[in-house]
mmCIF file of C-alpha atoms in Angstrom:
data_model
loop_
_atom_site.group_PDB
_atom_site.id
_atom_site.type_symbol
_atom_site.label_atom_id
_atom_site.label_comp_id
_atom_site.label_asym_id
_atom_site.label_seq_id
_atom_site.Cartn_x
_atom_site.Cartn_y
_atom_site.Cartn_z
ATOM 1 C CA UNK N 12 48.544 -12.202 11.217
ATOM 2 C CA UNK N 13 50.835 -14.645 12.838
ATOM 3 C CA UNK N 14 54.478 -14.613 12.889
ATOM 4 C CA UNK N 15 54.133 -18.004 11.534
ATOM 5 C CA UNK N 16 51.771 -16.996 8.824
ATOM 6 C CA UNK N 17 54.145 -14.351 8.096
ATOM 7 C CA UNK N 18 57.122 -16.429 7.828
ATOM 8 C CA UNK N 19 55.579 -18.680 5.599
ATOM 9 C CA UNK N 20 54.200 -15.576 2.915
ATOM 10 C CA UNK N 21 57.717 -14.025 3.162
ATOM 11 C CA UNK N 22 59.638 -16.693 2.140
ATOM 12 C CA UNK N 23 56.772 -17.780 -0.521
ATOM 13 C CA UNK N 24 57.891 -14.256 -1.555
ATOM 14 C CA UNK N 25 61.532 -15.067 -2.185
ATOM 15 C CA UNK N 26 60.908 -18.159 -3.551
ATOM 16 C CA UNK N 27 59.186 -16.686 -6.121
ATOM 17 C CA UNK N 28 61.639 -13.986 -6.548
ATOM 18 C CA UNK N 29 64.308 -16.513 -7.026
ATOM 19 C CA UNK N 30 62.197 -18.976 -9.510
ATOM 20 C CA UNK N 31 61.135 -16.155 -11.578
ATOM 21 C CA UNK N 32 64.705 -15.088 -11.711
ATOM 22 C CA UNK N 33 65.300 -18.365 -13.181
ATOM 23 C CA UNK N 34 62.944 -18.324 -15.226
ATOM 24 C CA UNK N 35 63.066 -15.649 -17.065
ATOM 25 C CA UNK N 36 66.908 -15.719 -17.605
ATOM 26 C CA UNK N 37 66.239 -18.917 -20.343
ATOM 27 C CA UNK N 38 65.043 -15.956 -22.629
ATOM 28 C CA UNK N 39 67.589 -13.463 -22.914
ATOM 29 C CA UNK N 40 70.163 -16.704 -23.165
ATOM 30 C CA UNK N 41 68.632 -17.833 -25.919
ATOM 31 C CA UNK N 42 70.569 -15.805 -28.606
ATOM 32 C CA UNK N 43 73.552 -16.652 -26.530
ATOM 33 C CA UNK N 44 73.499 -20.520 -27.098
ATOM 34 C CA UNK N 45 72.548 -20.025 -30.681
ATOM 35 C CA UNK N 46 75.409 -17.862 -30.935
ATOM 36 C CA UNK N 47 78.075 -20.461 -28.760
ATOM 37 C CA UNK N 48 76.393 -24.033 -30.488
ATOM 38 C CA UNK N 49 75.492 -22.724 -33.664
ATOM 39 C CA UNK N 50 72.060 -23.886 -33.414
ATOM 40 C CA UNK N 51 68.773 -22.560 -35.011
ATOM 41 C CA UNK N 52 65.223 -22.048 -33.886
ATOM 42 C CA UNK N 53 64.204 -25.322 -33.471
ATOM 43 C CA UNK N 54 67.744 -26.528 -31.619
ATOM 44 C CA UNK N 55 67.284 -23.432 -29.454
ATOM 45 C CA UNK N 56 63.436 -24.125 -28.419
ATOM 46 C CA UNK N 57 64.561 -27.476 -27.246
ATOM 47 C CA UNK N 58 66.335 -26.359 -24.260
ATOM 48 C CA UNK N 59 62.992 -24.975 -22.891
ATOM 49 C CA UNK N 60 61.254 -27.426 -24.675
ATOM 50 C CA UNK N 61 63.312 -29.874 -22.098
ATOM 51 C CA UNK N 62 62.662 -27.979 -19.051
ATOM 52 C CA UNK N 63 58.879 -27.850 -20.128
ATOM 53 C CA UNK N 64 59.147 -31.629 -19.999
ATOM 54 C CA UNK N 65 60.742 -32.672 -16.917
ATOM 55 C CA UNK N 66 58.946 -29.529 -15.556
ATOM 56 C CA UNK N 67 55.828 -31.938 -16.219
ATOM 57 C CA UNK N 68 57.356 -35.059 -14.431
ATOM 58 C CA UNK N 69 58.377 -32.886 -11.080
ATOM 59 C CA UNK N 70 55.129 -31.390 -10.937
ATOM 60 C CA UNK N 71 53.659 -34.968 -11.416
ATOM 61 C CA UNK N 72 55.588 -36.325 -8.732
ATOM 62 C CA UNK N 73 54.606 -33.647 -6.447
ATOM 63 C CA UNK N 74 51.046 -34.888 -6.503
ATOM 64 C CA UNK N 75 52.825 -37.599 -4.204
ATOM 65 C CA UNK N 76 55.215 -36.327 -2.608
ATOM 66 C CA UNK N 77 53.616 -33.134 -1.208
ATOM 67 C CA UNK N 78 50.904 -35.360 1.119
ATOM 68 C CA UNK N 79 54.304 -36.885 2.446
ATOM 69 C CA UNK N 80 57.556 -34.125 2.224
ATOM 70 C CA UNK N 81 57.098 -31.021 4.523
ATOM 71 C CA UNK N 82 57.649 -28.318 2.349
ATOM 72 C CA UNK N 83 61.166 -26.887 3.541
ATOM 73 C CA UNK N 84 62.228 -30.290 2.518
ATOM 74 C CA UNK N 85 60.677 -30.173 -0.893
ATOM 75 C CA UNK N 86 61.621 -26.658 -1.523
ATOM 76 C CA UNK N 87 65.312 -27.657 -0.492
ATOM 77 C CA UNK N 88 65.302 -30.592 -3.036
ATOM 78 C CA UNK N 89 64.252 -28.094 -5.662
ATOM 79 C CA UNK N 90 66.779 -25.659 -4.630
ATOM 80 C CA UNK N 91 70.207 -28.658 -4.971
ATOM 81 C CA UNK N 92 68.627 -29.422 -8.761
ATOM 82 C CA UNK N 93 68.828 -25.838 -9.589
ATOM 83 C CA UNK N 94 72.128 -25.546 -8.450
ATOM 84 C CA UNK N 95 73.366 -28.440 -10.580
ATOM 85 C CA UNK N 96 71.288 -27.018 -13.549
ATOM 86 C CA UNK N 97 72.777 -23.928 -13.367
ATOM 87 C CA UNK N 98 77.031 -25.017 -12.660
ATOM 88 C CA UNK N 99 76.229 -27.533 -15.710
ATOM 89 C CA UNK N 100 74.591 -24.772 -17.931
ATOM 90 C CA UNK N 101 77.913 -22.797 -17.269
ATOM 91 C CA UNK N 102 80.186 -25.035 -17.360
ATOM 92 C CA UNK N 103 79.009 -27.860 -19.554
ATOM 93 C CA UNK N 104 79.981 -28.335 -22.892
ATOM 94 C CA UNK N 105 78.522 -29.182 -26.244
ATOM 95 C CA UNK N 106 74.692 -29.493 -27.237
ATOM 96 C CA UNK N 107 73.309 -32.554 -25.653
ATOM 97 C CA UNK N 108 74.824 -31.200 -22.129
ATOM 98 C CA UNK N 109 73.119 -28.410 -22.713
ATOM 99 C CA UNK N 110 69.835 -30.292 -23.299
ATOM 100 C CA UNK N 111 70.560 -32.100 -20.237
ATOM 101 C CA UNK N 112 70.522 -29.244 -18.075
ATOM 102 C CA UNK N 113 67.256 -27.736 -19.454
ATOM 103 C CA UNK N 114 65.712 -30.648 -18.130
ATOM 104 C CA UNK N 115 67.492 -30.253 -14.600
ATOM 105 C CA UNK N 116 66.646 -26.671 -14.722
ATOM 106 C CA UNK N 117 62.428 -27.360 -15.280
ATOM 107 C CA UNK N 118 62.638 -29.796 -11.990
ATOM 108 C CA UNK N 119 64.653 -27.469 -9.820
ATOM 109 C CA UNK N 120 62.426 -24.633 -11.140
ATOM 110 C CA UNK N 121 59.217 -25.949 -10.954
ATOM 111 C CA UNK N 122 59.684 -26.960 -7.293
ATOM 112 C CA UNK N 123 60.688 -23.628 -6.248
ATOM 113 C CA UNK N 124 57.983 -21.817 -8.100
ATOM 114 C CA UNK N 125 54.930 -24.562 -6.905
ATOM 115 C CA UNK N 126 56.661 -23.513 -3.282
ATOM 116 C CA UNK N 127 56.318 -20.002 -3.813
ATOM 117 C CA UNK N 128 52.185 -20.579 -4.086
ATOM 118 C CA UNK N 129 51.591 -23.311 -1.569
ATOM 119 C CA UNK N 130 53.445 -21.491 1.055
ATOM 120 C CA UNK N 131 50.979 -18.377 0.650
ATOM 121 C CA UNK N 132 48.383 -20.478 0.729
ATOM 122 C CA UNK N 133 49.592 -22.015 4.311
ATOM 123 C CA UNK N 134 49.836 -18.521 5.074
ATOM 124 C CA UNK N 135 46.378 -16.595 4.914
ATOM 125 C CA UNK N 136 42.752 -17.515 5.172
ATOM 126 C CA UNK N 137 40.044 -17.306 3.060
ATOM 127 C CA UNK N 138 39.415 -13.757 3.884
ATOM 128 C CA UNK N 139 42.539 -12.436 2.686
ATOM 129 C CA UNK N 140 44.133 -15.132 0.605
ATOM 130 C CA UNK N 141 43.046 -13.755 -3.102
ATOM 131 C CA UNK N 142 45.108 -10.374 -1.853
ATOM 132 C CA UNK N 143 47.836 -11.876 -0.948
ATOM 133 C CA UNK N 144 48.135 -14.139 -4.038
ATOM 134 C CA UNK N 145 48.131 -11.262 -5.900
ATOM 135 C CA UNK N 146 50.343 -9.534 -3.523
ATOM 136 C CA UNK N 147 52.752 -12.588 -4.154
ATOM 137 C CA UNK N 148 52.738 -12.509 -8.356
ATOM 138 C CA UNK N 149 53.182 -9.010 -8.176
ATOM 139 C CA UNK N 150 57.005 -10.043 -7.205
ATOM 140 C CA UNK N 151 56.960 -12.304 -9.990
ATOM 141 C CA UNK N 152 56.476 -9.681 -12.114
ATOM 142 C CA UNK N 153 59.316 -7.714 -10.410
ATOM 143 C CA UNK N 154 61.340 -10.713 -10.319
ATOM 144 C CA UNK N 155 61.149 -10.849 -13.808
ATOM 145 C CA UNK N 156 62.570 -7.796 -15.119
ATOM 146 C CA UNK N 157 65.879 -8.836 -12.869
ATOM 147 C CA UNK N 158 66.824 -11.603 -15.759
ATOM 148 C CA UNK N 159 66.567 -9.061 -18.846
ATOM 149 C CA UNK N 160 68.695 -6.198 -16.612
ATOM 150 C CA UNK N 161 71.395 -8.975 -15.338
ATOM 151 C CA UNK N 162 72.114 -10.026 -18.723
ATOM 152 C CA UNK N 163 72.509 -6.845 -19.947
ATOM 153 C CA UNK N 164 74.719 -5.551 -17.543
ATOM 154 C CA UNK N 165 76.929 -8.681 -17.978
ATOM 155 C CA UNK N 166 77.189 -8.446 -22.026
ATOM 156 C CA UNK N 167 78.330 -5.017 -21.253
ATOM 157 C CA UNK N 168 80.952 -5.936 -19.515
ATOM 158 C CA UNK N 169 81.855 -9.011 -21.766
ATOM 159 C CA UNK N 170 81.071 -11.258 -19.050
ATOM 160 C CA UNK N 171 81.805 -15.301 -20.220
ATOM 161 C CA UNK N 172 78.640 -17.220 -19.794
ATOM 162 C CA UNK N 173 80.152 -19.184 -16.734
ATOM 163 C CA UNK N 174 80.211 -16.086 -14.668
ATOM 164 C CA UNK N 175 77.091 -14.614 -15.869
ATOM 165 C CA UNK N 176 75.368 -17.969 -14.030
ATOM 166 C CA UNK N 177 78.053 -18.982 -11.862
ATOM 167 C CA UNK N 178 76.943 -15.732 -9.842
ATOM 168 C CA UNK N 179 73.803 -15.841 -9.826
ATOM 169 C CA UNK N 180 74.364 -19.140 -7.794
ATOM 170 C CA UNK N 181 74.359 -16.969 -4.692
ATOM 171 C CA UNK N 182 70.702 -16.722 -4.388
ATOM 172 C CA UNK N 183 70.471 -20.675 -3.409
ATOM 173 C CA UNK N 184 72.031 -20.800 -0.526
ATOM 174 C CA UNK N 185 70.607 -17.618 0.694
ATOM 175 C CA UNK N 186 67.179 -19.145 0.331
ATOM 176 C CA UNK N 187 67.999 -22.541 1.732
ATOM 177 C CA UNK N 188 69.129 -20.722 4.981
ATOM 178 C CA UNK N 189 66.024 -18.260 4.978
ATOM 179 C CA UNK N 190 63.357 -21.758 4.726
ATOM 180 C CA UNK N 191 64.616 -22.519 8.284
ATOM 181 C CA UNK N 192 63.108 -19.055 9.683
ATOM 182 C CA UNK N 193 59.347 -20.657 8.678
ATOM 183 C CA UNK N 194 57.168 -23.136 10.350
ATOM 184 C CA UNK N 195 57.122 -25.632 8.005
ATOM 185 C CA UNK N 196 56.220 -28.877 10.065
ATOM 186 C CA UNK N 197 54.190 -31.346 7.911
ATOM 187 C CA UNK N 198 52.578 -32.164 4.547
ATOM 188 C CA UNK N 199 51.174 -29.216 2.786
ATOM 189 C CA UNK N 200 48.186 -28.265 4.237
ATOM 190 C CA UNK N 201 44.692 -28.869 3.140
ATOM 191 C CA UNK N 202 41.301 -28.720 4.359
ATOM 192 C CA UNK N 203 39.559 -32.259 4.289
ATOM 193 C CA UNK N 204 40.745 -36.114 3.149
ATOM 194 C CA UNK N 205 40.542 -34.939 -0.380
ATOM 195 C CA UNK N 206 39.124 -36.959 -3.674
ATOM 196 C CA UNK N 207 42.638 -38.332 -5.016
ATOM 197 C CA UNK N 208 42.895 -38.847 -9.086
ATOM 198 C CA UNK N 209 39.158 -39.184 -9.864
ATOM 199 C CA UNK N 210 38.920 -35.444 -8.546
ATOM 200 C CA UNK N 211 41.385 -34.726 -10.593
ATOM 201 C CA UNK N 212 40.410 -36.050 -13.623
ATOM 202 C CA UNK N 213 36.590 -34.670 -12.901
ATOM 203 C CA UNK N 214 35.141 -32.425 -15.590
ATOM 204 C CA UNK N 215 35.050 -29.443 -12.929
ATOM 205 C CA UNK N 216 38.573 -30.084 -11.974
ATOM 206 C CA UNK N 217 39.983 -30.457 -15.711
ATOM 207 C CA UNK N 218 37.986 -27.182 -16.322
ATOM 208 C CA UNK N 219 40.046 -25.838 -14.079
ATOM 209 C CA UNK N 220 43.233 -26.954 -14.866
ATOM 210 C CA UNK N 221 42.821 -26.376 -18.432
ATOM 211 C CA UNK N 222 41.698 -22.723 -17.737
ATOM 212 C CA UNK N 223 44.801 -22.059 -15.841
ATOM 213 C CA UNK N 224 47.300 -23.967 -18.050
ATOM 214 C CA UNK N 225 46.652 -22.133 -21.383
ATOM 215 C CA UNK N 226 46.661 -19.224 -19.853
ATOM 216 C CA UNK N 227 49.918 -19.475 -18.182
ATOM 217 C CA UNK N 228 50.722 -21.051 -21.814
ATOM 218 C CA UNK N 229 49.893 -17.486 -23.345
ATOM 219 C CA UNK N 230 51.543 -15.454 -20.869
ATOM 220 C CA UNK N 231 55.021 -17.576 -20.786
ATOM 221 C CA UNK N 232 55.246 -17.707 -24.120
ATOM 222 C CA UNK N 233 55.018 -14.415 -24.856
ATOM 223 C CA UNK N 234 57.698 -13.507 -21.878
ATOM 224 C CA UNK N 235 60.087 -16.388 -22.948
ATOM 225 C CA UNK N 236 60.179 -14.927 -26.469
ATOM 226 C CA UNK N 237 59.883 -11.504 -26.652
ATOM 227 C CA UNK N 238 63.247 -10.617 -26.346
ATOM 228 C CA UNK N 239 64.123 -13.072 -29.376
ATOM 229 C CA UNK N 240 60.772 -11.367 -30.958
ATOM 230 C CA UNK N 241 62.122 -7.861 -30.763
ATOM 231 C CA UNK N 242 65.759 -8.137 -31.628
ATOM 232 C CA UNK N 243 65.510 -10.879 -34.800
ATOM 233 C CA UNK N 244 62.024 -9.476 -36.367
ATOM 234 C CA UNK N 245 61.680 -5.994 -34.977
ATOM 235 C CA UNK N 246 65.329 -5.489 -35.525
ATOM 236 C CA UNK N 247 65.709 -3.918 -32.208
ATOM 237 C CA UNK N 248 69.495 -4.044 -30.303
ATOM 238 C CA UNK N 249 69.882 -6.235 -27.415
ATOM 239 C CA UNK N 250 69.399 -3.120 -25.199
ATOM 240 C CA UNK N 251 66.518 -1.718 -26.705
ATOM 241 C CA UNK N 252 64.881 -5.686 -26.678
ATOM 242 C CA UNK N 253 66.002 -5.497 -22.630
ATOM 243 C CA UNK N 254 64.265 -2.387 -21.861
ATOM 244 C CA UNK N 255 60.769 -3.168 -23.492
ATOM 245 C CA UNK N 256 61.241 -7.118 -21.694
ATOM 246 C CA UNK N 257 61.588 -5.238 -18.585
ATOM 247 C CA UNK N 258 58.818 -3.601 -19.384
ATOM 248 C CA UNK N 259 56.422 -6.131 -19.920
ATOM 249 C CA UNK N 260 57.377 -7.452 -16.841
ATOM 250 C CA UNK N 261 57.018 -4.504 -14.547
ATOM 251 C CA UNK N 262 53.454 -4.055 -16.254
ATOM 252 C CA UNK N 263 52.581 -7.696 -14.696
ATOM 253 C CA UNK N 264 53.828 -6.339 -11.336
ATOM 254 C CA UNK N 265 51.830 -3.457 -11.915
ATOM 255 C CA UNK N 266 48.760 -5.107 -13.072
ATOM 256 C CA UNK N 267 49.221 -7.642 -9.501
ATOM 257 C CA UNK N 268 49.618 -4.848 -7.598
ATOM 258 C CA UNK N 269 46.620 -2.738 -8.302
ATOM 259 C CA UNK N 270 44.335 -5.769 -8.364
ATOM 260 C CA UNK N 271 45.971 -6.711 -4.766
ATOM 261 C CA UNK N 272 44.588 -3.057 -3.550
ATOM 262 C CA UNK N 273 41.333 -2.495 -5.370
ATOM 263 C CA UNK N 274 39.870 -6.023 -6.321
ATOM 264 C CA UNK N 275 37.431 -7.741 -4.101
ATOM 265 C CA UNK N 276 35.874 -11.037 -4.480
ATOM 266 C CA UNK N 277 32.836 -9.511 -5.839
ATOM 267 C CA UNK N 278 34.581 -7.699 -8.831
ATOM 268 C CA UNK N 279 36.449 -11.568 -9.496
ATOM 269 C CA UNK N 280 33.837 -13.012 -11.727
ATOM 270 C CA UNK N 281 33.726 -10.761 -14.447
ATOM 271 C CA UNK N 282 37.371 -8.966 -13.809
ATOM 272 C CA UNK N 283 38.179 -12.595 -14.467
ATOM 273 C CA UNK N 284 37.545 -12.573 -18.286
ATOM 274 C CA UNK N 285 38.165 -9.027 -18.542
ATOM 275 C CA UNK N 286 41.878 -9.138 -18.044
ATOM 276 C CA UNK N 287 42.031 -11.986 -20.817
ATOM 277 C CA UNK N 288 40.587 -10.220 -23.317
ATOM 278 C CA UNK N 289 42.223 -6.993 -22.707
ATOM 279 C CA UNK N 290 45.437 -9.236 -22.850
ATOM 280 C CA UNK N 291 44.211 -10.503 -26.663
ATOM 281 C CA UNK N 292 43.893 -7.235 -27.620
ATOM 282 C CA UNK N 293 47.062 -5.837 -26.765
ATOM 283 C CA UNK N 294 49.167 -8.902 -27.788
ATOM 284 C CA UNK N 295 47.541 -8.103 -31.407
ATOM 285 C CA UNK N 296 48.233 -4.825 -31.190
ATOM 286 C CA UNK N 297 51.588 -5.257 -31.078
ATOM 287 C CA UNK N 298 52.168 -7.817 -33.392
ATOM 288 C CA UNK N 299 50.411 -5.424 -35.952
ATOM 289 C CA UNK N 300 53.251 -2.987 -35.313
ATOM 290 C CA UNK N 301 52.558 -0.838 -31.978
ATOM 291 C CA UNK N 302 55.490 -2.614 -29.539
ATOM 292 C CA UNK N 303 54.122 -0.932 -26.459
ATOM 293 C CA UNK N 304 51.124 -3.293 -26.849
ATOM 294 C CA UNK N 305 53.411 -6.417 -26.087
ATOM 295 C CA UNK N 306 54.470 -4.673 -22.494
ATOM 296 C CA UNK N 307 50.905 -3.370 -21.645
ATOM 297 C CA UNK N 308 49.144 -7.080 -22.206
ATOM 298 C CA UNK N 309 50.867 -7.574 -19.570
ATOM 299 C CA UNK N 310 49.113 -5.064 -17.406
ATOM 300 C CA UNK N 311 45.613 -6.289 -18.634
ATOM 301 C CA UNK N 312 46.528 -9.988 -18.331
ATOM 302 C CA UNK N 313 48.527 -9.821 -15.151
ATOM 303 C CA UNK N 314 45.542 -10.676 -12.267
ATOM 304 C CA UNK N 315 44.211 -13.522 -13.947
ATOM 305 C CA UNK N 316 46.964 -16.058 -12.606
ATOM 306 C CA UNK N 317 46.527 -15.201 -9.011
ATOM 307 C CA UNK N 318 42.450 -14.344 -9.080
ATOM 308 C CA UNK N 319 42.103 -18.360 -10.866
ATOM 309 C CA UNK N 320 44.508 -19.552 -8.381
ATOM 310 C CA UNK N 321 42.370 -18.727 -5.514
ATOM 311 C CA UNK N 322 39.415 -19.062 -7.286
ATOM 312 C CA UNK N 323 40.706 -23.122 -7.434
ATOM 313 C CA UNK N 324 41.340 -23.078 -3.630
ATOM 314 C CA UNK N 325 38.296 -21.410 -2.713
ATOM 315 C CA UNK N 326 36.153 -24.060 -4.759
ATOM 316 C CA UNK N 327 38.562 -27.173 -4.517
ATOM 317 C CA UNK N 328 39.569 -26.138 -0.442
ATOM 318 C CA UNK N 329 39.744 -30.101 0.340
ATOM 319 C CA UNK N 330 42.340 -30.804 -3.139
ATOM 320 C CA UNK N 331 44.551 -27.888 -3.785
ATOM 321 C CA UNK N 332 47.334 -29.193 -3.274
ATOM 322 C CA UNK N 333 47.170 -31.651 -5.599
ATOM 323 C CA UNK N 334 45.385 -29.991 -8.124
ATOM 324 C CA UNK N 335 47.964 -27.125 -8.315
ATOM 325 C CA UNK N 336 50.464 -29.955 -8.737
ATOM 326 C CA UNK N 337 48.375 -31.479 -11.084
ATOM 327 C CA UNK N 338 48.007 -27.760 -13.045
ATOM 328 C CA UNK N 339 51.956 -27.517 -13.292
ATOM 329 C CA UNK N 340 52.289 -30.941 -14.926
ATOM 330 C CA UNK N 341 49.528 -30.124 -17.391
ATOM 331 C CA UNK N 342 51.039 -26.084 -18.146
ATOM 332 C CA UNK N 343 54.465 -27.758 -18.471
ATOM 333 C CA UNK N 344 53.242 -30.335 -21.477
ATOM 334 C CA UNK N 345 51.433 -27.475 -22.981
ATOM 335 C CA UNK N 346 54.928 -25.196 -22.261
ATOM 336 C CA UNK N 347 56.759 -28.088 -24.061
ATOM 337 C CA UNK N 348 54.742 -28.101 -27.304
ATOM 338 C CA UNK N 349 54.421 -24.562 -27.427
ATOM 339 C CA UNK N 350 58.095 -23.888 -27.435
ATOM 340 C CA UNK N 351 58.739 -26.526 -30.091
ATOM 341 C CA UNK N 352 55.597 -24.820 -31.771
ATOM 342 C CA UNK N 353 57.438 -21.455 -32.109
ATOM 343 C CA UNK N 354 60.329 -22.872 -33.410
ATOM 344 C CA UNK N 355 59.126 -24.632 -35.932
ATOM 345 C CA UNK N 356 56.917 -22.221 -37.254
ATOM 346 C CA UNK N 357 59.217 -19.816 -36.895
ATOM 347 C CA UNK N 358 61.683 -21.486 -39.083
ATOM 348 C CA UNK N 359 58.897 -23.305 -41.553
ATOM 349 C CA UNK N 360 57.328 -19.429 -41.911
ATOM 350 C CA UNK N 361 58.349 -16.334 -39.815
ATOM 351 C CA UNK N 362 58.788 -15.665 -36.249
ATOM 352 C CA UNK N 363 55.860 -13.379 -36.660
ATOM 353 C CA UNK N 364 53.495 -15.993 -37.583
ATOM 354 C CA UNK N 365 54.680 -17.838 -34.511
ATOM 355 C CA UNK N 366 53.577 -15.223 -32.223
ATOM 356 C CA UNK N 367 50.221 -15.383 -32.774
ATOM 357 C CA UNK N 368 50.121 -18.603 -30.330
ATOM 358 C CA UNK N 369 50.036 -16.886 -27.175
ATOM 359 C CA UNK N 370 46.654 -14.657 -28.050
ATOM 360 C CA UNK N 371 45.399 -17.841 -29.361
ATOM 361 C CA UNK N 372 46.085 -19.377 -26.409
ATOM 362 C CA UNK N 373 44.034 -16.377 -24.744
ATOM 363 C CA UNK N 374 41.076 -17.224 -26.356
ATOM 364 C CA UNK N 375 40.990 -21.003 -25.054
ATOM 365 C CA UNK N 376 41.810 -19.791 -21.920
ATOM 366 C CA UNK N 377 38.830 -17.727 -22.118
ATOM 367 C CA UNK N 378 36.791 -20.203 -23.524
ATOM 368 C CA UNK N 379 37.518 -22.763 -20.658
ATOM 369 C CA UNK N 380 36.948 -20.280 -18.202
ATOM 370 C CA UNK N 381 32.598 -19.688 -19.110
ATOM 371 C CA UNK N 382 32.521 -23.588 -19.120
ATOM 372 C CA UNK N 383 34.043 -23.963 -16.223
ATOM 373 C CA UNK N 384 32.103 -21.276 -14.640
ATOM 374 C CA UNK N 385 28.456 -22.837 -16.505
ATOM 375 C CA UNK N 386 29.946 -26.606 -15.141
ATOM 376 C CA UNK N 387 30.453 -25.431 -11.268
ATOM 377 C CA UNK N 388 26.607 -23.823 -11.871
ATOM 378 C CA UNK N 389 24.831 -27.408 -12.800
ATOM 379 C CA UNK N 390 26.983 -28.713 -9.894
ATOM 380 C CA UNK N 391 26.310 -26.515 -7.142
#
């Protein structure tokens, strides 16, 4: 490998150790702007509900500006709209500035993340790129469990909320300075002219997107409210919620990791569906009581993300780009009605009821993914 291959897969590493950070912090703060606004369910989903939307209109935009931005200078217009989402989360008062920043926070977040992924891609070939995806969201999954651990520590030591975020405003900088160690000259690459919206919007393509979007729908959802989950219907303490969040998170890792050693591209199309359906299964099991099950869907789920990702460059080599743009924008509506789904249901019926989205989500996912699969068939 190249040391500008390399450069390009190691900071697509941090990027998505810093985006996942940021993430996954919106969960465990949940209780904490209930607690500070006074707000219910439905108030509280809207903060994520926000950065699902403008989520959707940065990962729209990127369609365009990716085939004209290199990416340091995309990634380092993510990275200023973080920063300001985060200082006005801290430091902001009242409800509507909070709503404010959760829309800052899904375009500074969403940039970052789509980085994370394009970057890898830059980086490897077709030979090795499915590996190193999966090499890649296996730090997402360890990226994850930071959030859960942070806020912990920083409740234990009655931290206000303005230092909890202030520092965590340290990891910005750091990875504005580490983009200039990559070669990172030019649009994002891809191989061909590519088709433009009417590939996008082709059955194939939508197949595709769809696929991917519900099940990042199912697997965000779950992660984004398990904490509230397990310490307002299981009754667990805010430690005991941290620990099994953690959890689940270090299962995705897990999950990544083993598929990045043992899976080849043989084993994809039927580990594919596999790791969906073990995911249903698990989810169920722990919403009928066994908690464990909520941490180890994880583990089953975990490879699908990374093995459809590549399975959308291998088959779309001349689009990617654009069509993993394209993806965000769609996961980030879906992201935006399923958060306002869980809050409503939760406070029309029970939180419990509400969790049954994300395994339902699971089974579209895993519906889209045999037509897609019998729709790239009639077209080959």
């Amino acid at each position: 490998m190249s040391s500008s291959n390399r450069g390009c897969i190691l900071l697509g590493i941090a990027c998505l150790l810093t985006s996942a950070f940021y993430d996954n912090i919106r969960g465990p703060l949940l209780p904490l702007f209930a607690d500070r606004y006074g707000l219910d369910y439905s108030k509280t989903s809207a903060f994520l509900t926000a950065g699902s939307l403008s989520s959707f209109l940065y990962a729209l935009l990127s369609v365009r500006l990716l085939s004209r931005w290199s990416e340091r200078a995309y990634l380092r217009a993510a990275l200023l709209i973080q920063a300001g989402a985060v200082l006005g989360t801290a430091f902001g008062e009242g409800y509507p500035m909070l709503l404010l920043c959760g829309l800052l926070w899904g375009f500074g977040n969403t940039g970052i993340g789509l980085s994370s992924n394009l970057l890898t891609i830059r980086g490897s070939d077709e030979g090795n790129r499915s590996r190193l995806l999966n090499g890649l969201h296996v730090f997402y999954g360890l990226g994850s469990t930071l959030p859960a651990l942070y806020i912990s520590f920083a409740l234990g030591r009655h931290w206000p909320l303005p230092a909890m975020l202030g520092a965590t405003l340290l990891l910005l900088p750091a990875l504005g300075v580490f983009s200039r160690t990559a070669d990172l000259a030019g649009p994002a690459k891809a191989e061909g002219p590519g088709g433009g919206w009417n590939m996008l919007l082709s059955r194939c393509a939508l197949l595709s997107n769809l696929c991917l979007s519900t099940y990042v729908l199912g697997e965000v959802l779950t992660s984004m409210w398990l904490f509230t989950y397990l310490h307002d219907h299981s009754g667990l303490d805010v430690s005991q919620a941290s620990r099994l969040l953690q959890a689940f998170f270090l299962c995705l890792a897990a999950g990544r990791f083993l598929s990045a050693l043992f899976v080849r591209p043989s084993m994809e199309s039927w580990l594919q569906p596999a790791c969906i359906l073990g995911g249903m299964a698990l989810l169920l099991s722990g919403l009928w009581g066994w908690e464990p099950g909520f941490a180890l869907s994880a583990l089953a789920m975990g490879p699908f993300y990374p093995l459809m990702l590549s399975s959308i460059v291998r088959d779309f080599p001349s689009d990617y780009p654009r069509l993993i743009s394209f993806a965000n924008a769609v996961m980030t509506v879906a992201l935006a009605v399923g958060h306002l789904a869980i809050g409503m249901i939760s406070d029309a019926a029970s939180l419990h009821t509400a969790f049954f989205i994300p395994p339902a989500c699971l089974a579209i996912s895993l519906a889209l993914f045999f037509l897609r699969g019998s729709r790239l068939e009639k077209t080959s």
